[in-house]
PDB file of C-alpha atoms in Angstrom:
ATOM      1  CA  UNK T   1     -46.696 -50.237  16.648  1.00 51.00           C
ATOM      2  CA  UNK T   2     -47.304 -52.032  13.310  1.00 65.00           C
ATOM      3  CA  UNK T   3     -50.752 -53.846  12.809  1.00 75.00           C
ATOM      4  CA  UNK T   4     -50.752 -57.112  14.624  1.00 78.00           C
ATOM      5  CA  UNK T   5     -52.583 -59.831  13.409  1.00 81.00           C
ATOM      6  CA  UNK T   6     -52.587 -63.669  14.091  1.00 84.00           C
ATOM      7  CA  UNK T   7     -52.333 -66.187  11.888  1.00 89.00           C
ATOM      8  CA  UNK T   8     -54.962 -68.958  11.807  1.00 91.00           C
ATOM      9  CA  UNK T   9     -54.015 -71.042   9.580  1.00 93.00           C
ATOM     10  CA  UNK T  10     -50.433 -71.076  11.202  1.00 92.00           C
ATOM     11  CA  UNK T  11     -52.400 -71.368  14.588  1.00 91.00           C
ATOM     12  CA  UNK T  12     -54.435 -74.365  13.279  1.00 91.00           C
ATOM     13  CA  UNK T  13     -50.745 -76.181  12.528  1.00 91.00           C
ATOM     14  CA  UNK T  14     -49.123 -74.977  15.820  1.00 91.00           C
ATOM     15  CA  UNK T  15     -46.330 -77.843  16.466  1.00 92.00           C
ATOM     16  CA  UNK T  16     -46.739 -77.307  19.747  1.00 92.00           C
ATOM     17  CA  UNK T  17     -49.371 -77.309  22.937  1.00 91.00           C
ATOM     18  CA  UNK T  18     -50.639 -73.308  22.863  1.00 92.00           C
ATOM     19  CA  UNK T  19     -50.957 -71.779  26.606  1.00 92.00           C
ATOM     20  CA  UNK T  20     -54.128 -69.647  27.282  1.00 91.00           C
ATOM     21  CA  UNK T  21     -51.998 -66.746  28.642  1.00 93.00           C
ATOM     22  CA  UNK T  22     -49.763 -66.756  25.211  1.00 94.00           C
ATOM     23  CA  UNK T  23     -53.370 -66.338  23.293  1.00 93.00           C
ATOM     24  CA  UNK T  24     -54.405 -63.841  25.752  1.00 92.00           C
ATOM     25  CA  UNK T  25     -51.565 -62.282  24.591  1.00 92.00           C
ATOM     26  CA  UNK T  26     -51.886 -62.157  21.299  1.00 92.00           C
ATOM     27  CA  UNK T  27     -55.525 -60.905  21.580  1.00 91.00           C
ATOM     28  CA  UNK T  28     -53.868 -58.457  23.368  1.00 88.00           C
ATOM     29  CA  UNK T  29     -51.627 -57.034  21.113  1.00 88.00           C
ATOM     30  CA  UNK T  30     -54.547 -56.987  18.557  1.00 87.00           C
ATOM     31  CA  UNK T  31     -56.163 -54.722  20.344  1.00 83.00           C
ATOM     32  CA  UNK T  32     -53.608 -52.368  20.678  1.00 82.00           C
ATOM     33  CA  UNK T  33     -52.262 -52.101  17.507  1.00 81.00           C
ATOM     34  CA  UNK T  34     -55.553 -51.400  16.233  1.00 77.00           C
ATOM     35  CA  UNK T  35     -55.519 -48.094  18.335  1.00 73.00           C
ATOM     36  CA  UNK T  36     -53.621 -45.415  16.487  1.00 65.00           C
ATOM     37  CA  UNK T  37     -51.621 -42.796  18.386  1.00 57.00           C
ATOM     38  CA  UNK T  38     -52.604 -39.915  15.830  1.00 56.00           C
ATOM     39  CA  UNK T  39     -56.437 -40.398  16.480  1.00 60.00           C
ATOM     40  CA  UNK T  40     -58.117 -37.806  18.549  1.00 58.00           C
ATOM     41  CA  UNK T  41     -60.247 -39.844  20.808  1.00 56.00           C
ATOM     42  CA  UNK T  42     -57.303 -41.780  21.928  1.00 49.00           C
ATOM     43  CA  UNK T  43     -56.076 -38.372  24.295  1.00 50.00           C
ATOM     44  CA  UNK T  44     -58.043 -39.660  27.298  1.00 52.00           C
ATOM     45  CA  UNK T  45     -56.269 -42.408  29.584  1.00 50.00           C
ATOM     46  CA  UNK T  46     -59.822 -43.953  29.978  1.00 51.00           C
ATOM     47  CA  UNK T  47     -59.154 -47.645  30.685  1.00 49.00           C
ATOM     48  CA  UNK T  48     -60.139 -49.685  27.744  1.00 54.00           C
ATOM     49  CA  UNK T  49     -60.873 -53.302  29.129  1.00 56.00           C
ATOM     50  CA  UNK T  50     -63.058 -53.202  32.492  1.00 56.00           C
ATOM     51  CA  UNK T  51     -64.324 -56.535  33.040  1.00 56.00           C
ATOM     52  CA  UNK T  52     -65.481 -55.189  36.717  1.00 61.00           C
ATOM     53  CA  UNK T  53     -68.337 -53.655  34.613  1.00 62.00           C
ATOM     54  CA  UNK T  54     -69.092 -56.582  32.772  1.00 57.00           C
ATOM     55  CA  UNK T  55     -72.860 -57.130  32.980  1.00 58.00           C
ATOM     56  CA  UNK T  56     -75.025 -60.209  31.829  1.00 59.00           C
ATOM     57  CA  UNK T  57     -76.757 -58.103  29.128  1.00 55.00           C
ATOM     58  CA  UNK T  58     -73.938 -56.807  27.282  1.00 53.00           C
ATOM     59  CA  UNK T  59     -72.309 -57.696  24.260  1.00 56.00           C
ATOM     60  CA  UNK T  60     -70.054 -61.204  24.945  1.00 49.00           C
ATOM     61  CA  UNK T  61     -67.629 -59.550  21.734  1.00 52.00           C
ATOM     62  CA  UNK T  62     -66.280 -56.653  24.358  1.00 56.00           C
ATOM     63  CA  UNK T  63     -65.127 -59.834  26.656  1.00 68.00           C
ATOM     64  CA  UNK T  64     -62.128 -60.055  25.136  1.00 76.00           C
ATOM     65  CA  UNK T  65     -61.122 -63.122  27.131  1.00 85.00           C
ATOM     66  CA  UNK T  66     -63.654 -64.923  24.588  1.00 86.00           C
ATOM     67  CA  UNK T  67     -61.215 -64.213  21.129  1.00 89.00           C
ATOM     68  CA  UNK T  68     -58.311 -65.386  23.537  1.00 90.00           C
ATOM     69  CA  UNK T  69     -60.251 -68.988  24.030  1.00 87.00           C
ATOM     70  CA  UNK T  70     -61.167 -69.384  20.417  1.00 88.00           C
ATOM     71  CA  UNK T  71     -57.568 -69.235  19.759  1.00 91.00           C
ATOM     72  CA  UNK T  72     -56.985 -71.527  22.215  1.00 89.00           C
ATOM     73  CA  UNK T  73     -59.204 -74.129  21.096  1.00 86.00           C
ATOM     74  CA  UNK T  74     -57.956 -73.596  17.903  1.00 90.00           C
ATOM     75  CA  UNK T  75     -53.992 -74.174  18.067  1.00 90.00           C
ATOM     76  CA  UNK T  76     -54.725 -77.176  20.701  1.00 88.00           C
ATOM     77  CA  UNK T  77     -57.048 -79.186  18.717  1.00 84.00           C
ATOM     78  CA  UNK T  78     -54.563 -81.890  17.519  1.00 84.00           C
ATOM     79  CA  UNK T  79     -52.778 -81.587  20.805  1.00 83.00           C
ATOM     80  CA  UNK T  80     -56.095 -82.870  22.828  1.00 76.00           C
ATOM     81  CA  UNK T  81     -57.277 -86.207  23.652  1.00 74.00           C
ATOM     82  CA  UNK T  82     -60.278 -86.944  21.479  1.00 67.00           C
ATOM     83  CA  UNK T  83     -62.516 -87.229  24.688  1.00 67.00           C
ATOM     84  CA  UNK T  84     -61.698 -83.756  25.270  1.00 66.00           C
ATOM     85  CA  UNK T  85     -62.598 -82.988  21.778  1.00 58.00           C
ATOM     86  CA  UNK T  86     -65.756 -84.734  21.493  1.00 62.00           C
ATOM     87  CA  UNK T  87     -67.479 -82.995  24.564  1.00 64.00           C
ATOM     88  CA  UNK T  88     -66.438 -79.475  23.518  1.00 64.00           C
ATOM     89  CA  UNK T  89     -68.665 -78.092  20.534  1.00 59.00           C
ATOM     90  CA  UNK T  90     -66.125 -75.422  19.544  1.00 54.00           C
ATOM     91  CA  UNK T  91     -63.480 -77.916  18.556  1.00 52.00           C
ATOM     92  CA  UNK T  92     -65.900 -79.291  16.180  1.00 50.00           C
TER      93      UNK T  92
END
């Protein structure tokens, strides 16, 4: 699988509404282009995403439902009321 990367500017000027699953999507497919086949640590068929084990403490960058709501905020900004907009910081 080639690299997958999203576009933000082109996310930023969606023409549309974005749903949160088709962002969890894409976050998705980030991640797993950015394993590569060929790498040696990638023989094990460890899970990679085990939000069971997600504890207070750790790091909220391995909750990779996070990325998916940025992007979602993003692309939806000019497709919000501007009540919605005003009482959510990370539109601003």
């Amino acid at each position: 699988m080639n690299k997958y990367k999203l576009d933000i500017e082109k996310l930023k000027h969606s023409p549309r509404a974005v749903k949160f699953w088709e962002c969890c999507l894409a976050v998705f497919y980030e991640k797993l282009s950015s394993f590569q086949s060929n790498k040696p640590d990638n023989t094990d068929h460890e899970t990679r995403v085990n939000i069971n084990e997600l504890t207070e403490d750790e790091d909220a960058s391995t909750f990779y439902l996070d990325k998916a709501f940025d992007y979602y905020l993003i692309a939806n900004k000019h497709h919000r009321s501007s009540y919605e907009v005003e009482n959510n910081e990370e539109y601003k």
